[in-house]
Amino acid sequence: MSSAAEQADVIVVGAGLAGLAAAAELADAGKHVVLLDQEPEQSLGGQAFWSFGGLFFVDSPEQRRMGVRDSRELALQDWMGTAGFDRPEDAWPRRWAEAYVDFAAGEKYSWLRRMGLRLFPVVGWAERGGYLADGHGNSVPRFHITWGTGPGVLAPFERRVRAAADRGLVSLRFRHRVDELVVTGGAVTGVRGTLLAPSGVERGRASGREAAGEFELSAQAVVVTSGGIGADHDLVRRNWPERLGTPPAHMLSGVPEHVDGRMLGITERAGGRIINPDRMWHYTEGIQNWDPIWSRHGIRILPGPSSLWLDATGKRLPAPYFPGFDTLGTLDHIMKSGHDYTWFVLSQKIIEKEFALSGSEQNPDLTGKDVRLLLKRVLPGAPGPVEAFKENGVDFAVADRLPALIARMREIAGDGALDADTVTREVVARDREMVNTFTKDLQVTAIRGARNYRGDRLIRVASPHQVLDPKAGPLIAVRLRILTRKTLGGLHTDLDARVLRADGTPLPGVYAAGEVAGFGGGGVHGYRALEGTFLGGCLFSGRTAGRAAAAAL
């Protein structure tokens, strides 16, 4: 049990990626750090462990090798067109955005490479936009997959922190739940909380909240890196923005249950300010995990651009709401449709080439750095985890003919919303557009355009074909649900990651980084994200907080 009078230079609350980055930087500066987390040691690294490991770089060697011409100016244009900053409190988030793009176009690559991080050579093209040049989306591929996925991103920082612990500079305290920031004379001087009973559950599973004692720690500074609200669906609904329609009645969770947002309210009660709580990032391509780890566990399909996207009644989603183009634009359209789920309709040929699943555990080849297994991605057949979902997932329907597929879709939905004639009309109309190289269908144009990029043609986009072509079959339908993921707003911070009060002045003694700070400033992404920017936002803001706190002591 921790001593009530125990003193450290800095307390870091949350042992996810941002917390590890902050603690590593503080230790490198010679500061004594206590790193706290309410979860057991086997969950060190938090959400980042489960991620696909996507990182946003600008003008990287991998981009250049794939024939992609990128620049800091183009990336900043894309970021600002996507973020849509339009509030007075966006002044610091905008400055964080500029600083992060500079980081992604500059030191980020060499900094991570020096720590041993390596990247998959094919750069992905996420959030393609579909609007004008200065609107939402990535103008070029920028989604770099870490060799080793999420665990590969975490490894250098865990290694640095454990090495610092061996030197006596970092004390790792698991099952320590912070309940209060201690404020003395207007400054944050420590934390109080509950010691939770030990837990041996596997990573990601609910660890229990039985109290086993109390603790109090004092420090010259506290860095809050505790994550967002994605597992608390009631909290998600309370903060749901009116602009996105009625909150979903049913959602899947893309994060473990410990992602509860508790430290947001705790820091606010100590005097910090939360901004942009209505800005959030949830995926529209969620499927129920047939082999779940946490409650309501959902997996996101990372789709190529070829699947037909239908609403619950069978109507095709309008342009530019194609797979992989505009996540929140599509979410907005779905939530105003009167239903909280949609459908992909596709062929076996499409699923083999275009379906990837988000998550380290869904990509054993990349996570395990298994080259032999990785090479199977270019061979006929879908990746093993995708086929497992097709065979076992409750959201998948498979049939040789369209009427049978529609009947199975209606069984899965169970609400009578799907109209067979509408589905048939949409599929047949789309197939007619595939007969010529000419088309008025913007999705067909986008598919053909995507295949101009070597990476898409090689492993990401199927050759254009009619979905009803028997040679491309069987037919497949996938019910898609809303999947909670990221909090885009959060604690308001300046460029030194100091938490700001309502009057805009720093709250002495407290810093924030990662998702709890909207990945920097209280909302570095604005309204929407470019993807591959969440892990990098944790790294950049965690590094910034650690360095700034060390310099201030």
XYZ file of C-alpha atoms in Angstrom, residues 184-373:
190
model
C -3.274 23.445 -2.435
C -3.250 27.227 -2.691
C -4.767 27.116 -6.168
C -2.207 24.639 -7.530
C -2.476 20.881 -8.103
C -0.059 19.235 -5.669
C -0.956 15.562 -5.840
C -3.641 12.917 -6.084
C -5.878 10.847 -3.808
C -7.534 7.630 -4.739
C -8.552 4.047 -4.178
C -6.376 0.968 -4.195
C -8.266 -1.650 -6.185
C -8.073 -5.335 -5.398
C -5.493 -7.250 -7.453
C -6.767 -8.764 -10.684
C -5.358 -11.482 -12.888
C -7.781 -11.057 -15.784
C -6.466 -11.127 -19.324
C -5.641 -7.835 -20.995
C -8.770 -6.014 -22.125
C -11.226 -7.852 -19.898
C -13.092 -6.097 -17.081
C -10.830 -6.116 -14.030
C -13.272 -5.380 -11.218
C -13.565 -2.355 -8.948
C -13.432 -3.844 -5.454
C -11.678 -1.416 -3.094
C -8.721 -2.659 -1.058
C -7.539 0.595 0.507
C -6.713 4.227 -0.170
C -3.641 6.165 -1.211
C -2.365 9.716 -1.455
C 0.655 10.992 -3.349
C 2.239 14.435 -3.572
C 4.227 15.873 -6.463
C 5.396 19.089 -8.048
C 3.281 18.285 -11.121
C 0.588 15.875 -12.282
C 0.232 14.766 -15.909
C -3.226 13.428 -16.802
C -3.141 10.862 -19.635
C -6.215 8.782 -18.823
C -7.983 8.477 -22.185
C -11.509 9.240 -23.354
C -15.114 8.150 -22.827
C -15.661 5.514 -25.519
C -16.698 2.632 -23.258
C -19.333 4.657 -21.371
C -22.209 4.669 -23.850
C -24.392 6.779 -21.567
C -21.687 9.442 -21.458
C -21.281 9.226 -25.229
C -25.015 9.806 -25.655
C -25.036 12.736 -23.194
C -22.323 14.460 -25.209
C -23.740 13.437 -28.612
C -23.911 16.510 -30.897
C -27.248 17.640 -32.290
C -25.602 18.014 -35.704
C -25.279 14.203 -35.873
C -28.955 13.543 -35.205
C -30.390 11.255 -32.543
C -27.800 9.164 -30.660
C -27.791 5.477 -31.650
C -29.997 3.213 -29.570
C -27.500 0.398 -30.076
C -23.722 0.803 -30.251
C -20.708 -1.477 -30.161
C -17.598 -0.644 -28.149
C -14.297 -0.253 -29.935
C -12.444 0.172 -26.621
C -12.198 -1.822 -23.357
C -14.457 -1.002 -20.415
C -11.791 0.925 -18.486
C -12.021 3.765 -21.050
C -14.503 5.525 -18.798
C -13.632 9.243 -18.947
C -13.429 9.575 -15.152
C -10.405 11.870 -15.103
C -12.123 14.452 -17.289
C -14.610 15.279 -14.562
C -11.998 14.937 -11.807
C -9.681 17.439 -13.500
C -12.582 19.771 -14.224
C -13.533 19.777 -10.537
C -9.950 20.752 -9.710
C -10.292 23.826 -11.925
C -9.424 22.634 -15.437
C -11.635 23.415 -18.414
C -13.138 20.906 -20.846
C -13.826 22.157 -24.368
C -15.508 20.601 -27.395
C -17.160 17.699 -25.518
C -19.548 17.288 -28.463
C -16.745 16.432 -30.859
C -16.226 12.699 -31.137
C -15.105 10.043 -33.588
C -17.171 6.900 -34.002
C -17.000 4.425 -36.856
C -19.890 3.399 -39.069
C -18.463 0.015 -40.138
C -18.664 -1.835 -36.830
C -19.382 -5.561 -36.625
C -20.024 -7.593 -33.504
C -16.974 -9.583 -32.495
C -17.846 -13.277 -32.619
C -15.015 -13.936 -30.118
C -15.257 -10.908 -27.795
C -12.708 -9.748 -25.251
C -14.647 -6.916 -23.612
C -18.325 -6.065 -23.233
C -20.142 -5.142 -26.486
C -16.854 -5.716 -28.289
C -16.984 -4.508 -31.870
C -14.421 -4.617 -34.667
C -14.173 -2.066 -37.433
C -13.969 -3.142 -41.054
C -11.274 -1.136 -42.815
C -12.906 -1.186 -46.234
C -11.631 -0.647 -49.718
C -13.862 1.528 -51.926
C -15.853 -1.081 -53.890
C -18.658 -2.373 -51.631
C -22.156 -1.009 -52.232
C -23.267 0.830 -49.124
C -27.003 0.583 -48.452
C -29.091 2.041 -45.661
C -31.436 -0.099 -43.563
C -34.185 0.119 -46.198
C -31.885 -0.844 -49.081
C -31.243 2.606 -50.553
C -27.714 3.323 -51.611
C -25.903 5.977 -49.596
C -25.335 9.154 -51.633
C -21.976 10.448 -52.856
C -19.436 10.865 -51.389
C -20.433 8.421 -48.638
C -18.473 5.534 -50.085
C -16.476 3.066 -47.980
C -13.394 4.774 -46.559
C -14.188 8.318 -47.670
C -15.854 10.352 -44.908
C -16.516 8.693 -41.554
C -18.468 11.433 -39.807
C -20.267 12.605 -42.934
C -21.526 9.059 -43.321
C -22.422 8.899 -39.617
C -24.428 12.098 -39.975
C -26.355 10.661 -42.936
C -27.028 7.371 -41.143
C -28.288 8.952 -37.935
C -30.752 11.102 -39.869
C -32.111 8.064 -41.738
C -34.178 6.788 -38.831
C -32.015 3.681 -38.363
C -28.660 3.133 -36.658
C -27.271 0.432 -38.944
C -26.432 -0.003 -42.636
C -25.278 -2.735 -45.049
C -22.337 -3.506 -47.264
C -23.220 -5.652 -50.293
C -20.237 -7.108 -52.104
C -18.714 -10.137 -53.781
C -16.190 -12.687 -52.610
C -13.720 -11.041 -54.984
C -14.136 -7.757 -53.105
C -13.869 -9.220 -49.597
C -10.667 -11.050 -50.532
C -8.950 -7.880 -51.696
C -10.563 -5.066 -49.757
C -11.549 -6.164 -46.265
C -9.136 -5.601 -43.418
C -10.079 -5.628 -39.757
C -8.894 -3.021 -37.301
C -7.049 -4.293 -34.273
C -3.753 -5.927 -33.449
C -5.410 -9.264 -32.635
C -7.145 -9.309 -36.038
C -3.859 -9.010 -37.939
C -1.594 -11.799 -36.671
C 0.777 -11.456 -39.625
C 1.527 -7.775 -39.046
C 1.355 -7.976 -35.257
C 3.571 -11.053 -35.127
C 5.910 -9.722 -37.820
C 5.351 -12.960 -39.718
C 6.512 -12.435 -43.298
C 5.378 -15.867 -44.484
C 1.857 -15.274 -43.182
